[in-house]
Tab-separated table of C-alpha atoms in Angstrom:
chain	number	residue	atom	x	y	z
A	1	ASP	CA	0.000	0.000	0.000
A	2	ALA	CA	1.034	3.576	-0.632
A	3	LYS	CA	2.531	5.314	2.371
A	4	THR	CA	1.114	8.690	1.448
A	5	THR	CA	-2.227	10.490	1.667
A	6	GLN	CA	-3.213	13.097	-0.891
A	7	PRO	CA	-6.450	14.955	-1.630
A	8	THR	CA	-8.355	13.362	-4.464
A	9	SER	CA	-8.684	16.539	-6.487
A	10	MET	CA	-7.810	20.220	-6.516
A	11	ASP	CA	-8.477	23.206	-8.725
A	12	CYS	CA	-6.141	26.073	-9.479
A	13	ALA	CA	-6.520	29.234	-11.526
A	14	GLU	CA	-4.153	29.620	-14.441
A	15	GLY	CA	-1.180	31.794	-13.529
A	16	ARG	CA	-1.571	31.214	-9.812
A	17	ALA	CA	0.564	28.975	-7.654
A	18	ALA	CA	-0.649	25.423	-7.206
A	19	ASN	CA	0.098	23.969	-3.780
A	20	LEU	CA	-0.353	20.206	-3.588
A	21	PRO	CA	-0.164	18.690	-0.079
A	22	CYS	CA	0.943	15.203	0.872
A	23	ASN	CA	0.935	13.433	4.223
A	24	HIS	CA	3.528	10.752	4.922
A	25	SER	CA	3.432	10.377	8.685
A	26	THR	CA	5.150	6.947	8.721
A	27	ILE	CA	8.143	7.974	6.625
A	28	SER	CA	11.440	6.432	7.705
A	29	GLY	CA	14.752	8.217	8.060
A	30	ASN	CA	16.195	6.814	4.833
A	31	GLU	CA	13.117	7.419	2.698
A	32	TYR	CA	12.833	10.180	0.150
A	33	VAL	CA	9.756	12.048	-1.002
A	34	TYR	CA	9.269	11.881	-4.759
A	35	TRP	CA	6.742	13.657	-6.915
A	36	TYR	CA	5.620	12.500	-10.323
A	37	ARG	CA	2.777	13.581	-12.528
A	38	GLN	CA	0.846	11.881	-15.273
A	39	ILE	CA	-0.878	13.777	-18.006
A	40	HIS	CA	-3.761	11.835	-19.488
A	41	SER	CA	-2.663	8.604	-21.209
A	42	GLN	CA	1.029	9.474	-21.073
A	43	GLY	CA	3.768	7.901	-18.976
A	44	PRO	CA	4.405	9.498	-15.582
A	45	GLN	CA	6.893	12.352	-15.498
A	46	TYR	CA	9.439	12.871	-12.734
A	47	ILE	CA	9.108	16.295	-11.118
A	48	ILE	CA	11.288	16.560	-8.029
A	49	HIS	CA	12.424	14.722	-4.927
A	50	GLY	CA	13.908	15.480	-1.526
A	51	LEU	CA	15.039	13.954	1.735
A	52	LYS	CA	14.649	16.665	4.339
A	53	ASN	CA	15.693	19.974	2.826
A	54	ASN	CA	13.474	22.033	0.588
A	55	GLU	CA	14.246	21.575	-3.080
A	56	THR	CA	13.645	23.639	-6.192
A	57	ASN	CA	14.133	22.952	-9.870
A	58	GLU	CA	12.865	24.404	-13.112
A	59	MET	CA	9.520	22.689	-12.725
A	60	ALA	CA	8.572	23.041	-9.083
A	61	SER	CA	9.507	23.501	-5.452
A	62	LEU	CA	9.234	20.880	-2.741
A	63	ILE	CA	8.687	21.947	0.845
A	64	ILE	CA	9.181	19.234	3.473
A	65	THR	CA	8.172	19.911	7.071
A	66	GLU	CA	10.829	19.686	9.736
A	67	ASP	CA	9.364	16.467	11.170
A	68	ARG	CA	9.166	15.107	7.572
A	69	LYS	CA	5.607	13.935	8.106
A	70	SER	CA	4.209	16.029	5.304
A	71	SER	CA	5.275	17.947	2.232
A	72	THR	CA	3.926	20.364	-0.355
A	73	LEU	CA	4.661	20.505	-4.052
A	74	ILE	CA	4.460	24.027	-5.419
A	75	LEU	CA	3.975	24.837	-9.086
A	76	PRO	CA	4.696	28.577	-9.005
A	77	HIS	CA	2.694	29.679	-12.053
A	78	ALA	CA	0.290	26.963	-13.112
A	79	THR	CA	-0.648	26.687	-16.774
A	80	LEU	CA	-3.333	24.641	-18.478
A	81	ARG	CA	-0.622	22.133	-19.429
A	82	ASP	CA	-0.081	21.405	-15.730
A	83	THR	CA	-3.476	19.704	-15.555
A	84	ALA	CA	-2.568	16.151	-14.544
A	85	VAL	CA	-2.620	13.565	-11.781
A	86	TYR	CA	0.138	14.286	-9.269
A	87	TYR	CA	1.628	11.455	-7.265
A	88	CYS	CA	3.517	11.852	-4.014
A	89	ILE	CA	5.653	8.771	-3.320
A	90	VAL	CA	7.799	7.818	-0.375
A	91	SER	CA	10.667	5.577	-1.356
A	92	SER	CA	14.028	4.350	-0.170
A	93	ASN	CA	15.538	4.221	-3.661
A	94	THR	CA	14.972	0.553	-4.329
A	95	GLY	CA	13.813	1.043	-7.907
A	96	LYS	CA	10.272	0.214	-6.889
A	97	LEU	CA	7.815	3.096	-6.908
A	98	ILE	CA	4.534	2.529	-5.066
A	99	PHE	CA	1.913	4.775	-6.613
A	100	GLY	CA	-1.215	5.768	-4.717
A	101	GLN	CA	-4.284	7.369	-6.241
A	102	GLY	CA	-2.682	10.804	-6.495
A	103	THR	CA	-4.259	14.239	-6.727
A	104	THR	CA	-6.029	15.288	-9.901
A	105	LEU	CA	-5.089	18.929	-10.450
A	106	GLN	CA	-7.361	20.867	-12.755
A	107	VAL	CA	-5.942	24.206	-13.882
A	108	LYS	CA	-8.730	26.495	-15.019
A	109	PRO	CA	-8.497	29.557	-17.270
B	1	LYS	CA	18.959	12.585	-25.654
B	2	ALA	CA	16.197	10.316	-26.852
B	3	GLY	CA	13.715	9.270	-24.205
B	4	VAL	CA	12.533	5.820	-23.254
B	5	THR	CA	10.998	4.018	-26.190
B	6	GLN	CA	8.515	1.185	-26.032
B	7	THR	CA	7.323	-1.084	-28.789
B	8	PRO	CA	4.749	-1.788	-29.889
B	9	ARG	CA	2.562	1.099	-28.776
B	10	TYR	CA	-0.672	-0.822	-29.220
B	11	LEU	CA	-1.373	-4.530	-29.217
B	12	ILE	CA	-4.471	-6.680	-29.416
B	13	LYS	CA	-4.318	-10.309	-28.341
B	14	THR	CA	-6.790	-13.026	-27.451
B	15	ARG	CA	-7.053	-14.997	-24.233
B	16	GLY	CA	-4.498	-17.740	-23.911
B	17	GLN	CA	-1.947	-16.133	-26.174
B	18	GLN	CA	1.362	-14.749	-25.013
B	19	VAL	CA	2.887	-11.352	-25.639
B	20	THR	CA	6.338	-9.771	-25.532
B	21	LEU	CA	6.816	-6.059	-24.978
B	22	SER	CA	10.058	-4.227	-25.561
B	23	CYS	CA	11.676	-1.257	-23.847
B	24	SER	CA	14.774	0.718	-24.807
B	25	PRO	CA	16.038	2.888	-21.947
B	26	ILE	CA	17.598	6.306	-22.209
B	27	SER	CA	21.181	6.028	-23.443
B	28	GLY	CA	23.473	5.419	-20.481
B	29	HIS	CA	20.691	4.273	-18.167
B	30	ARG	CA	21.257	0.817	-16.784
B	31	SER	CA	18.168	0.188	-14.690
B	32	VAL	CA	14.770	-0.629	-16.156
B	33	SER	CA	11.493	-0.976	-14.254
B	34	TRP	CA	8.117	-2.150	-15.523
B	35	TYR	CA	4.674	-1.088	-14.326
B	36	GLN	CA	1.106	-2.046	-15.145
B	37	GLN	CA	-1.636	0.578	-15.124
B	38	THR	CA	-5.330	-0.313	-15.062
B	39	PRO	CA	-8.357	1.819	-14.162
B	40	GLY	CA	-9.168	-0.401	-11.206
B	41	GLN	CA	-5.736	-0.979	-9.666
B	42	GLY	CA	-3.875	2.118	-10.773
B	43	LEU	CA	-0.127	1.986	-11.340
B	44	GLN	CA	1.476	-1.182	-10.013
B	45	PHE	CA	5.130	-2.180	-9.988
B	46	LEU	CA	5.984	-5.364	-11.879
B	47	PHE	CA	9.764	-5.755	-11.685
B	48	GLU	CA	13.069	-3.981	-11.986
B	49	TYR	CA	16.261	-5.014	-13.716
B	50	PHE	CA	19.811	-3.802	-13.353
B	51	SER	CA	22.873	-5.334	-14.987
B	52	GLU	CA	20.726	-8.094	-16.487
B	53	THR	CA	19.546	-9.174	-13.025
B	54	GLN	CA	16.105	-8.837	-11.547
B	55	ARG	CA	16.597	-6.760	-8.395
B	56	ASN	CA	13.026	-6.259	-7.312
B	57	LYS	CA	9.701	-7.883	-8.051
B	58	GLY	CA	6.102	-6.857	-7.483
B	59	ASN	CA	3.166	-9.011	-6.538
B	60	PHE	CA	2.236	-10.488	-9.896
B	61	PRO	CA	1.793	-14.127	-10.939
B	62	GLY	CA	4.563	-16.062	-12.626
B	63	ARG	CA	2.900	-15.520	-16.002
B	64	PHE	CA	4.605	-12.150	-15.950
B	65	SER	CA	8.318	-12.313	-16.600
B	66	GLY	CA	11.046	-10.128	-17.899
B	67	ARG	CA	14.649	-9.929	-18.833
B	68	GLN	CA	17.326	-7.385	-19.535
B	69	PHE	CA	20.028	-7.583	-22.138
B	70	SER	CA	23.655	-6.487	-21.970
B	71	ASN	CA	22.790	-3.242	-23.767
B	72	SER	CA	20.222	-2.506	-21.001
B	73	ARG	CA	17.258	-3.027	-23.297
B	74	SER	CA	14.499	-4.966	-21.595
B	75	GLU	CA	11.582	-7.151	-22.532
B	76	MET	CA	8.630	-8.335	-20.556
B	77	ASN	CA	6.542	-11.355	-21.396
B	78	VAL	CA	3.047	-12.287	-20.359
B	79	SER	CA	2.004	-15.858	-21.028
B	80	THR	CA	-1.492	-17.341	-21.117
B	81	LEU	CA	-3.146	-13.962	-21.375
B	82	GLU	CA	-6.294	-13.240	-19.391
B	83	LEU	CA	-8.877	-10.527	-19.948
B	84	GLY	CA	-7.644	-8.802	-16.802
B	85	ASP	CA	-4.206	-8.330	-18.327
B	86	SER	CA	-5.613	-5.587	-20.518
B	87	ALA	CA	-3.679	-2.548	-19.378
B	88	LEU	CA	-1.144	0.123	-20.162
B	89	TYR	CA	2.326	-1.337	-19.598
B	90	LEU	CA	4.911	1.268	-18.754
B	91	CYS	CA	8.645	0.989	-18.770
B	92	ALA	CA	10.907	3.386	-16.878
B	93	SER	CA	14.649	3.777	-16.891
B	94	SER	CA	17.046	5.233	-14.387
B	95	LEU	CA	20.750	5.837	-14.353
B	96	ALA	CA	21.581	3.079	-11.913
B	97	TRP	CA	20.112	0.846	-9.287
B	98	GLY	CA	19.404	2.628	-6.066
B	99	THR	CA	17.633	5.680	-7.386
B	100	ASP	CA	13.958	6.287	-7.887
B	101	THR	CA	14.398	9.122	-10.337
B	102	GLN	CA	12.801	7.195	-13.145
B	103	TYR	CA	11.992	8.314	-16.660
B	104	PHE	CA	8.942	6.700	-18.174
B	105	GLY	CA	8.192	5.715	-21.723
B	106	PRO	CA	4.832	6.280	-23.418
B	107	GLY	CA	3.663	2.764	-22.650
B	108	THR	CA	2.235	-0.152	-24.582
B	109	ARG	CA	-1.548	-0.419	-24.588
B	110	LEU	CA	-2.442	-4.121	-24.473
B	111	THR	CA	-5.990	-5.232	-25.132
B	112	VAL	CA	-6.918	-8.863	-24.485
B	113	LEU	CA	-10.096	-10.092	-26.167
């Protein structure tokens, strides 16, 4: 079973920041938080990952709480092309990703 | 760099047949993982290969098998197909074993009639 809890769906206005929460209260010390997204009928796309520090790349920012029990993925300026299912995954780098149901993000004009 | 490629993209088979799907990882990537995606079960891990060895396996019956070649290309095989095997089969590659930064291909859509 997935070790994360995410809201089923969220809406965001185009151009605004999208903040996607994830709870992972049972995360272990050696486990990372990964985020992927899947646009309809395509293969999932890697977004970002982190261990305990906040991370930023060209796609998004990842904020991990100090106790590591939750995190937030931030898409700073959402566009219509960011409409997708977003998966938060906790993993210890074994090559095996356990996907939950994810959050369906709908970006609206 | 070219991304992960999967062939064929679409496949129709009948119950009882077998099928082989192919995956070419990103150049330089040595680890390949396979996933099955269905509307009911979502995305499920099948197995992962690194250096021609299966390193990790999901909870699927023995009808599902795979292999990896010396050039890192991978194939998965499903024997004695069942209707429930209809799914999108996704392959992902990563640079090495021990990382979950995986890059997915477009998938092979298998329909079993």
